[in-house]
PDB file of C-alpha atoms in Angstrom:
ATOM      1  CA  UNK A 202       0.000   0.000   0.000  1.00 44.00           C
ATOM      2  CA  UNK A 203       1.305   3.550  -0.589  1.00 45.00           C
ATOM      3  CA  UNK A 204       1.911   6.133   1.789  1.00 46.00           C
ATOM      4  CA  UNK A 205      -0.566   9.096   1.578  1.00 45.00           C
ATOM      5  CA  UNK A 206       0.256  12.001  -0.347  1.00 44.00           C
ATOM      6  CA  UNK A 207       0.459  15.179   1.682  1.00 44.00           C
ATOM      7  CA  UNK A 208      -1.938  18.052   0.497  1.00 43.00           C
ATOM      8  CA  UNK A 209      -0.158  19.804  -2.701  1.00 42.00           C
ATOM      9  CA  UNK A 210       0.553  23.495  -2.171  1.00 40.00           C
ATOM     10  CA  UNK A 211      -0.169  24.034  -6.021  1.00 42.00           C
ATOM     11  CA  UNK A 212       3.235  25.449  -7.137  1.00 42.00           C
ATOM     12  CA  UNK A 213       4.519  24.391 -10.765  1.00 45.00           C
ATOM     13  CA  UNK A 214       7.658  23.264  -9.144  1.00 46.00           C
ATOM     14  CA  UNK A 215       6.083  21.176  -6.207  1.00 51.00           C
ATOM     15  CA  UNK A 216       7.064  17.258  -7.151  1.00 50.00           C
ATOM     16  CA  UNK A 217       4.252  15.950  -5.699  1.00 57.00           C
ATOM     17  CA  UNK A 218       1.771  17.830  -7.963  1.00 60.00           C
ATOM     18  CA  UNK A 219       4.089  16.887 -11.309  1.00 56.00           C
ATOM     19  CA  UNK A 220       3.826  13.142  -9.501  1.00 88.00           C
ATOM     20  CA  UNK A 221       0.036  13.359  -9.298  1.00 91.00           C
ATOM     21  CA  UNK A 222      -0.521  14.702 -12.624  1.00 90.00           C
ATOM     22  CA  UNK A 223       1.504  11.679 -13.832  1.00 92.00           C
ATOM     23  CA  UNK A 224      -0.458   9.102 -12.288  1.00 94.00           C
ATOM     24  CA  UNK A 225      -3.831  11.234 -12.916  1.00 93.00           C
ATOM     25  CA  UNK A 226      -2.609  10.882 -16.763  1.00 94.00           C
ATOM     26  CA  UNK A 227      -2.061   7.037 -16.131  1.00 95.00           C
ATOM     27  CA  UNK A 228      -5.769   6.924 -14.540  1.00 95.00           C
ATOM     28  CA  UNK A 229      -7.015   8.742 -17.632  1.00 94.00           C
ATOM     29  CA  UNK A 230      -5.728   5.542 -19.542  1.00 94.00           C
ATOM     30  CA  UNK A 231      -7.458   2.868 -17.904  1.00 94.00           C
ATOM     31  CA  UNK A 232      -4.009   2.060 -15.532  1.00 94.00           C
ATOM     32  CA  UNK A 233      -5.794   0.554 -12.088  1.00 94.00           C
ATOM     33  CA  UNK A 234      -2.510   0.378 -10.141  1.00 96.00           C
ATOM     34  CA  UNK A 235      -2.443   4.912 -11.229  1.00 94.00           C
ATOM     35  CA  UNK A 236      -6.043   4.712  -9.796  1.00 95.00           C
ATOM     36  CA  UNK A 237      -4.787   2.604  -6.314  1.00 95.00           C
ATOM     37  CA  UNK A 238      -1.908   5.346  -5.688  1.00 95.00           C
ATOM     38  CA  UNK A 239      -3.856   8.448  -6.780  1.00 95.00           C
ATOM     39  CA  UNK A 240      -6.873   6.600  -4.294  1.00 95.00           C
ATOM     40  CA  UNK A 241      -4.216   6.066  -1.389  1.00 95.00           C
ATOM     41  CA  UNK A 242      -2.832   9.675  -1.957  1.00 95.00           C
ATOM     42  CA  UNK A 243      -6.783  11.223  -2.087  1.00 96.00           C
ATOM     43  CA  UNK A 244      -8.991   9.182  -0.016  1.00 95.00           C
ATOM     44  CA  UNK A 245      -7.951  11.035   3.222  1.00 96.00           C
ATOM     45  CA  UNK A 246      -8.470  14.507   2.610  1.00 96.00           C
ATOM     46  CA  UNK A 247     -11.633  13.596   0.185  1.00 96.00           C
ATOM     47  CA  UNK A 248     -13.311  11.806   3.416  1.00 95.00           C
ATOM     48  CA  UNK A 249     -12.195  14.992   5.026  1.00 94.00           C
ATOM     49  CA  UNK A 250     -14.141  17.533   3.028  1.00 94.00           C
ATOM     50  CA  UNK A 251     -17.262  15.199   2.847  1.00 94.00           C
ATOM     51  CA  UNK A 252     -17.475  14.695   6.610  1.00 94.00           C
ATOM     52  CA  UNK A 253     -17.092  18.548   7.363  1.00 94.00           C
ATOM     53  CA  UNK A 254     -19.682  18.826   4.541  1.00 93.00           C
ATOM     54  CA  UNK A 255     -22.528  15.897   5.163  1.00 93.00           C
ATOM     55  CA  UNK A 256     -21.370  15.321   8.893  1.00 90.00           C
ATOM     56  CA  UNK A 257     -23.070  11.771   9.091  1.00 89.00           C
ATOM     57  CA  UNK A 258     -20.469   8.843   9.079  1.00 89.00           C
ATOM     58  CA  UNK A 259     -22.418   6.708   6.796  1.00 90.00           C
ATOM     59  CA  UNK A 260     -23.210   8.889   4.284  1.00 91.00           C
ATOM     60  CA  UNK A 261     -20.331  10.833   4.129  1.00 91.00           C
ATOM     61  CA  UNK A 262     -18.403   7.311   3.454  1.00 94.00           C
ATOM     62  CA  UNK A 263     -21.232   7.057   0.467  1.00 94.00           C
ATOM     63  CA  UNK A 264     -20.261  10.285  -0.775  1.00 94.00           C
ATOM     64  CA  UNK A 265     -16.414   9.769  -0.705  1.00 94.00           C
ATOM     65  CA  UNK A 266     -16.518   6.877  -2.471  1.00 95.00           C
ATOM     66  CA  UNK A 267     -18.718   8.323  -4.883  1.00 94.00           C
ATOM     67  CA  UNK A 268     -16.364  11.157  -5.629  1.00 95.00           C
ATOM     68  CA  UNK A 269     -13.486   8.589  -6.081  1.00 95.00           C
ATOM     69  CA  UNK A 270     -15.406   6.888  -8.552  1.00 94.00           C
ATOM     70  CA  UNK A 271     -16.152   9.822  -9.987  1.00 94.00           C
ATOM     71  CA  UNK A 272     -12.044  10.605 -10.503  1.00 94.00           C
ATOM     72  CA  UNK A 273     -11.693   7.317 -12.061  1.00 94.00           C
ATOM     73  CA  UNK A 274     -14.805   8.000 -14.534  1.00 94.00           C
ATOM     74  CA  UNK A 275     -13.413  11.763 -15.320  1.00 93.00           C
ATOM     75  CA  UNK A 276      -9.566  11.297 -15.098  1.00 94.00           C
ATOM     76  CA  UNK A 277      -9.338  12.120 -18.714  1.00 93.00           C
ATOM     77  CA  UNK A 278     -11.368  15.745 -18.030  1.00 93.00           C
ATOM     78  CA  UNK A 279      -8.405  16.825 -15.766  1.00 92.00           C
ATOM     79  CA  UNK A 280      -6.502  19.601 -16.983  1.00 91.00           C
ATOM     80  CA  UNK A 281      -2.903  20.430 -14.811  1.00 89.00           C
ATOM     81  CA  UNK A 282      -3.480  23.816 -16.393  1.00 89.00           C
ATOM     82  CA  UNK A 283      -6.031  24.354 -14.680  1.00 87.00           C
ATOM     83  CA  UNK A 284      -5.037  23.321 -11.335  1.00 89.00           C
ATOM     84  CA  UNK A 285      -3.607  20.847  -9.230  1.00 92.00           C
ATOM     85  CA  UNK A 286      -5.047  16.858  -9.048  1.00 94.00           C
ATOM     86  CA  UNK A 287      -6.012  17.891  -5.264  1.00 93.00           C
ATOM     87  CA  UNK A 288      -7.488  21.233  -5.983  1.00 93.00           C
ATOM     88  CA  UNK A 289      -9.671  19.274  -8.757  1.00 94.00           C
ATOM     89  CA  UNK A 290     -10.430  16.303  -6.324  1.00 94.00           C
ATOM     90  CA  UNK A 291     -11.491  18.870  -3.438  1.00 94.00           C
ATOM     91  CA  UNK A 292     -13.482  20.540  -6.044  1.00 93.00           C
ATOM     92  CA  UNK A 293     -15.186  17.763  -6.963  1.00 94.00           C
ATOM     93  CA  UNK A 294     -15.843  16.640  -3.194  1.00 95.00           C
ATOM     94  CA  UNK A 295     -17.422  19.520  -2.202  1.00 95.00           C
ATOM     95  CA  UNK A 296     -19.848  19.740  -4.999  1.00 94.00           C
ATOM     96  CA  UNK A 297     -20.531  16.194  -4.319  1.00 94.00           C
ATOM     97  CA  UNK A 298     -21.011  16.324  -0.866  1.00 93.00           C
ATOM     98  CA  UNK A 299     -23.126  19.730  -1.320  1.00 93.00           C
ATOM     99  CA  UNK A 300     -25.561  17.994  -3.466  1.00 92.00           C
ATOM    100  CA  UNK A 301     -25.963  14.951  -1.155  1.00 91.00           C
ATOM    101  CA  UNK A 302     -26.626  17.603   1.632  1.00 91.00           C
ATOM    102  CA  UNK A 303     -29.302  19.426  -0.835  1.00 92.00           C
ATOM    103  CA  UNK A 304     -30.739  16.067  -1.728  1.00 90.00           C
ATOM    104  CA  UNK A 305     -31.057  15.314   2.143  1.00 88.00           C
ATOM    105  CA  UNK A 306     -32.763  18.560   2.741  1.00 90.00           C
ATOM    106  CA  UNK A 307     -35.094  17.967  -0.061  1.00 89.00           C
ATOM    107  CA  UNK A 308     -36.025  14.541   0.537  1.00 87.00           C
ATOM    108  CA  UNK A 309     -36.458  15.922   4.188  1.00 88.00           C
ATOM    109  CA  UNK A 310     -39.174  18.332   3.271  1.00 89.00           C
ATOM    110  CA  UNK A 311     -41.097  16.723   0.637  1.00 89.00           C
ATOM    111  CA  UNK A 312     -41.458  13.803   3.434  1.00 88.00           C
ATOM    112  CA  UNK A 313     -42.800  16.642   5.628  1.00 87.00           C
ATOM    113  CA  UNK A 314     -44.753  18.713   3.542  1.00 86.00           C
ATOM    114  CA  UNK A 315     -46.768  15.156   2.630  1.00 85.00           C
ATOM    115  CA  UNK A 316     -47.184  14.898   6.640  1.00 79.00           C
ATOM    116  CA  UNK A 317     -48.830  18.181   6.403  1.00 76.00           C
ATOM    117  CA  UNK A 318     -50.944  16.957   3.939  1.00 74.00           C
ATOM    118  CA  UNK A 319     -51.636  13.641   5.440  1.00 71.00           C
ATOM    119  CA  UNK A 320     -52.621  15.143   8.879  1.00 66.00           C
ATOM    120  CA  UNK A 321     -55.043  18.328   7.091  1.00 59.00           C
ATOM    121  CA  UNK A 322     -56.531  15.780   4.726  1.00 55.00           C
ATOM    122  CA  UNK A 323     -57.057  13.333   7.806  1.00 56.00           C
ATOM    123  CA  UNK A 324     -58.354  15.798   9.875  1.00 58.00           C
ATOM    124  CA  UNK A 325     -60.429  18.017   6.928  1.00 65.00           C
ATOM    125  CA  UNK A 326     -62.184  14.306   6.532  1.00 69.00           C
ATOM    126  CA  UNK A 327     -63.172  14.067  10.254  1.00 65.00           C
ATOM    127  CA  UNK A 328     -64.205  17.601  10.428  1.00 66.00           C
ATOM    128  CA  UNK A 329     -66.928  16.871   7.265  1.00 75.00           C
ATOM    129  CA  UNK A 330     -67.752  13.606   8.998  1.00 75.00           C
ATOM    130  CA  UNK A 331     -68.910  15.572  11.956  1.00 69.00           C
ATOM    131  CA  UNK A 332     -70.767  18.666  10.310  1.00 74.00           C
ATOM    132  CA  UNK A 333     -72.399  15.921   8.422  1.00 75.00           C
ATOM    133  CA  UNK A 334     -73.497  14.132  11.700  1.00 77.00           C
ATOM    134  CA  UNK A 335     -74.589  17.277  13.191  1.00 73.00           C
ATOM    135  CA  UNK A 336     -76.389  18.114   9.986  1.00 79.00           C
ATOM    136  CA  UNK A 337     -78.303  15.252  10.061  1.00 78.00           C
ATOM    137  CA  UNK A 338     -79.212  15.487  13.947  1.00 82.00           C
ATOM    138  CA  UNK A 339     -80.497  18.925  13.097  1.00 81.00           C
ATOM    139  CA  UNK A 340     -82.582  17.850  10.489  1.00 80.00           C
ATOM    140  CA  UNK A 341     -84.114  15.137  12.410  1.00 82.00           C
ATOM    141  CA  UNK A 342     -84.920  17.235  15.232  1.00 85.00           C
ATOM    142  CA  UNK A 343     -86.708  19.530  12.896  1.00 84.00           C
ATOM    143  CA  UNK A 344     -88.427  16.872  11.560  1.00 83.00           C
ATOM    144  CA  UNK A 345     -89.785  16.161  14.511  1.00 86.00           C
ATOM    145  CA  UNK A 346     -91.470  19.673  14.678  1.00 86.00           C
ATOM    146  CA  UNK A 347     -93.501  19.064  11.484  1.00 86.00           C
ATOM    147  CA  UNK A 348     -97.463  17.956  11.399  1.00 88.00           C
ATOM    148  CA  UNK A 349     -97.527  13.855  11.181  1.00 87.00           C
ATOM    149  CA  UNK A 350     -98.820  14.573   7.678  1.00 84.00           C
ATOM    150  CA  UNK A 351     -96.084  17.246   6.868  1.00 86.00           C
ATOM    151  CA  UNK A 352     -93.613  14.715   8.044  1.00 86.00           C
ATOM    152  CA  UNK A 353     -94.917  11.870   6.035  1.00 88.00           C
ATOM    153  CA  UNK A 354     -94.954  13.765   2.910  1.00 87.00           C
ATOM    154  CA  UNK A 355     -91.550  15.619   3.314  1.00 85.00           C
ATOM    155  CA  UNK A 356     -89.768  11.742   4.572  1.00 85.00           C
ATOM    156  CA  UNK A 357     -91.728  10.280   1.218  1.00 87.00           C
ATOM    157  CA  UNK A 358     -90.373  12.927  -1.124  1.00 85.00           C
ATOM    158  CA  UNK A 359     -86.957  13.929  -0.252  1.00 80.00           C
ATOM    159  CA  UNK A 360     -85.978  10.062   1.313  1.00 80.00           C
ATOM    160  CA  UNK A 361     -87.531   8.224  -0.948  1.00 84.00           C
ATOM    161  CA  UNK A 362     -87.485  10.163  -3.971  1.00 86.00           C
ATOM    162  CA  UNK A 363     -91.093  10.157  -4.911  1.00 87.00           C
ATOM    163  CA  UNK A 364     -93.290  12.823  -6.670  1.00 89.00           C
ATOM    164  CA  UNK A 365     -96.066  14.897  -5.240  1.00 89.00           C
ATOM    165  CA  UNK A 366     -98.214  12.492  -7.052  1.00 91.00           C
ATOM    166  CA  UNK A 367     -96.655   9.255  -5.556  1.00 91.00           C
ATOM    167  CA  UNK A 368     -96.836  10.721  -2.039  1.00 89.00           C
ATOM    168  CA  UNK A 369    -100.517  11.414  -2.461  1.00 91.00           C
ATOM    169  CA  UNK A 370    -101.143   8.224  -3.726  1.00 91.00           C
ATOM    170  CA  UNK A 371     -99.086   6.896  -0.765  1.00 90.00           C
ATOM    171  CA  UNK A 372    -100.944   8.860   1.969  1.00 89.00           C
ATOM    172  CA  UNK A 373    -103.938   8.466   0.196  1.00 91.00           C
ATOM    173  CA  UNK A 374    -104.735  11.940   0.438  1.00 90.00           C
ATOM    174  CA  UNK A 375    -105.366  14.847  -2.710  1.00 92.00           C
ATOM    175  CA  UNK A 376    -102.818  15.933  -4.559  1.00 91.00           C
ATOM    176  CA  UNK A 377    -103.312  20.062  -3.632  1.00 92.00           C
ATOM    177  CA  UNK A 378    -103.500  19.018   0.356  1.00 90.00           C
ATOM    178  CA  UNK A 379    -100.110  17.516  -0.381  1.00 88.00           C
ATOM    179  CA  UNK A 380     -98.734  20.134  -2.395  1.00 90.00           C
ATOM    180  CA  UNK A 381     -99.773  22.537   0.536  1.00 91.00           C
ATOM    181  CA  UNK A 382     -98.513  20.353   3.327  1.00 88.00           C
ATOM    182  CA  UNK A 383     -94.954  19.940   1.576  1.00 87.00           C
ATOM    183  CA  UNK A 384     -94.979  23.292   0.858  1.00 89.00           C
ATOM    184  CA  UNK A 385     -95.630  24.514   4.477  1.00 89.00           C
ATOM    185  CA  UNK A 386     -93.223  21.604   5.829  1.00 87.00           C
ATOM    186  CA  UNK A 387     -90.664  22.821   3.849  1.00 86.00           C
ATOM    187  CA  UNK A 388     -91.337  26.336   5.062  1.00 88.00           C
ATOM    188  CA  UNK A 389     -91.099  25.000   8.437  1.00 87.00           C
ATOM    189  CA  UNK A 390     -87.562  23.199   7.953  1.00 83.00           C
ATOM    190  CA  UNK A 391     -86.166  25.877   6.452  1.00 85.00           C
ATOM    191  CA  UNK A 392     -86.660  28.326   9.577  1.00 85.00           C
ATOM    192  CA  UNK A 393     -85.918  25.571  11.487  1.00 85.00           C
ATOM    193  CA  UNK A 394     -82.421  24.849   9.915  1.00 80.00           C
ATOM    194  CA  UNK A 395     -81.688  28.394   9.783  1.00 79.00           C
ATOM    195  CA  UNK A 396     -81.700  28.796   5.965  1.00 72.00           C
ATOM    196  CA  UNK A 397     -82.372  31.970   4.240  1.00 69.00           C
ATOM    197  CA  UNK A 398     -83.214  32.531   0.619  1.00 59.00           C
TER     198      UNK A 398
END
């Protein structure tokens, strides 16, 4: 295994930079031994930048490894003019550790902006459950305040869907005394319910 490769300072002159550009050349060509020494001389201050970045363990071990993946794939994009193999590894470790960060974050809130959606939805259905309940109490009760007759007619019509002639035939009573009855009954709910016209 080889020793790490301290952090280049970036000057033209500086033998580890001209070493790494070497080896990131042999990388660009497919050589996996180049990828194993530019990985040993990397890895360390990659991990580095990703943990200060993502600060969990596990994913920032993800991340790292993405990014040296990532030098492998795009060792032929590297240009020494314009910078150093570290500069261009910690450039590429940031972003990538940025974006995992972002990607977090979003994941985060879509997860609780459904939550918020859930819970209103959940609660939006119990609310209509119970001003339907409370609906239908109120009409019962003022129900209850209508003539037998009104009643009858009202229950025969609007329950059971049939027609002022069908109700009369039903109550076995004349069509106008039903027409009147509903009509009044109707009246009657309405003030009852509180409805105005």
């Amino acid at each position: 295994m080889n020793r790490p490769v301290p952090f280049s300072t970036g000057r033209s002159c500086d033998p580890v930079r001209h070493d790494l550009d070497d080896v990131m050349q042999k990388v660009a060509h497919g050589d996996k031994q180049a990828f194993s020494t530019l990985y040993d001389a990397l890895a360390p201050m990659v991990s580095g930048i990703v943990v200060k970045v993502v600060r969990d363990r596990a994913q920032s071990e993800e991340v790292a490894q993405e990014v040296m993946i990532d030098l492998w794939r795009q060792a032929a994009r590297y240009r020494p003019d314009a910078g150093s193999v570290t500069t261009w590894a910690a450039t590429i470790a940031h972003r990538r550790a940025v974006d995992r960060v972002r990607s977090a974050q979003a994941a985060t809130d879509r997860e609780h902006a459904q939550a918020a959606r859930e819970h209103t939805t959940a609660f939006d259905e119990v609310a209509e459950q119970v001003e339907t309940r409370l609906e239908s109490e109120q009409v019962r009760r003022c129900l209850q305040g209508l003539t037998e007759l009104q009643h009858q007619a009202v229950t025969l019509a609007y329950y059971r869907g049939l027609t002022y002639r069908e109700v009369a035939e039903a109550l076995r009573a004349p069509l106008p005394t039903i027409k009147t009855r509903m009509r009044d009954g109707l009246i009657r709910l309405r003030d009852c319910m509180g409805v105005t016209t």
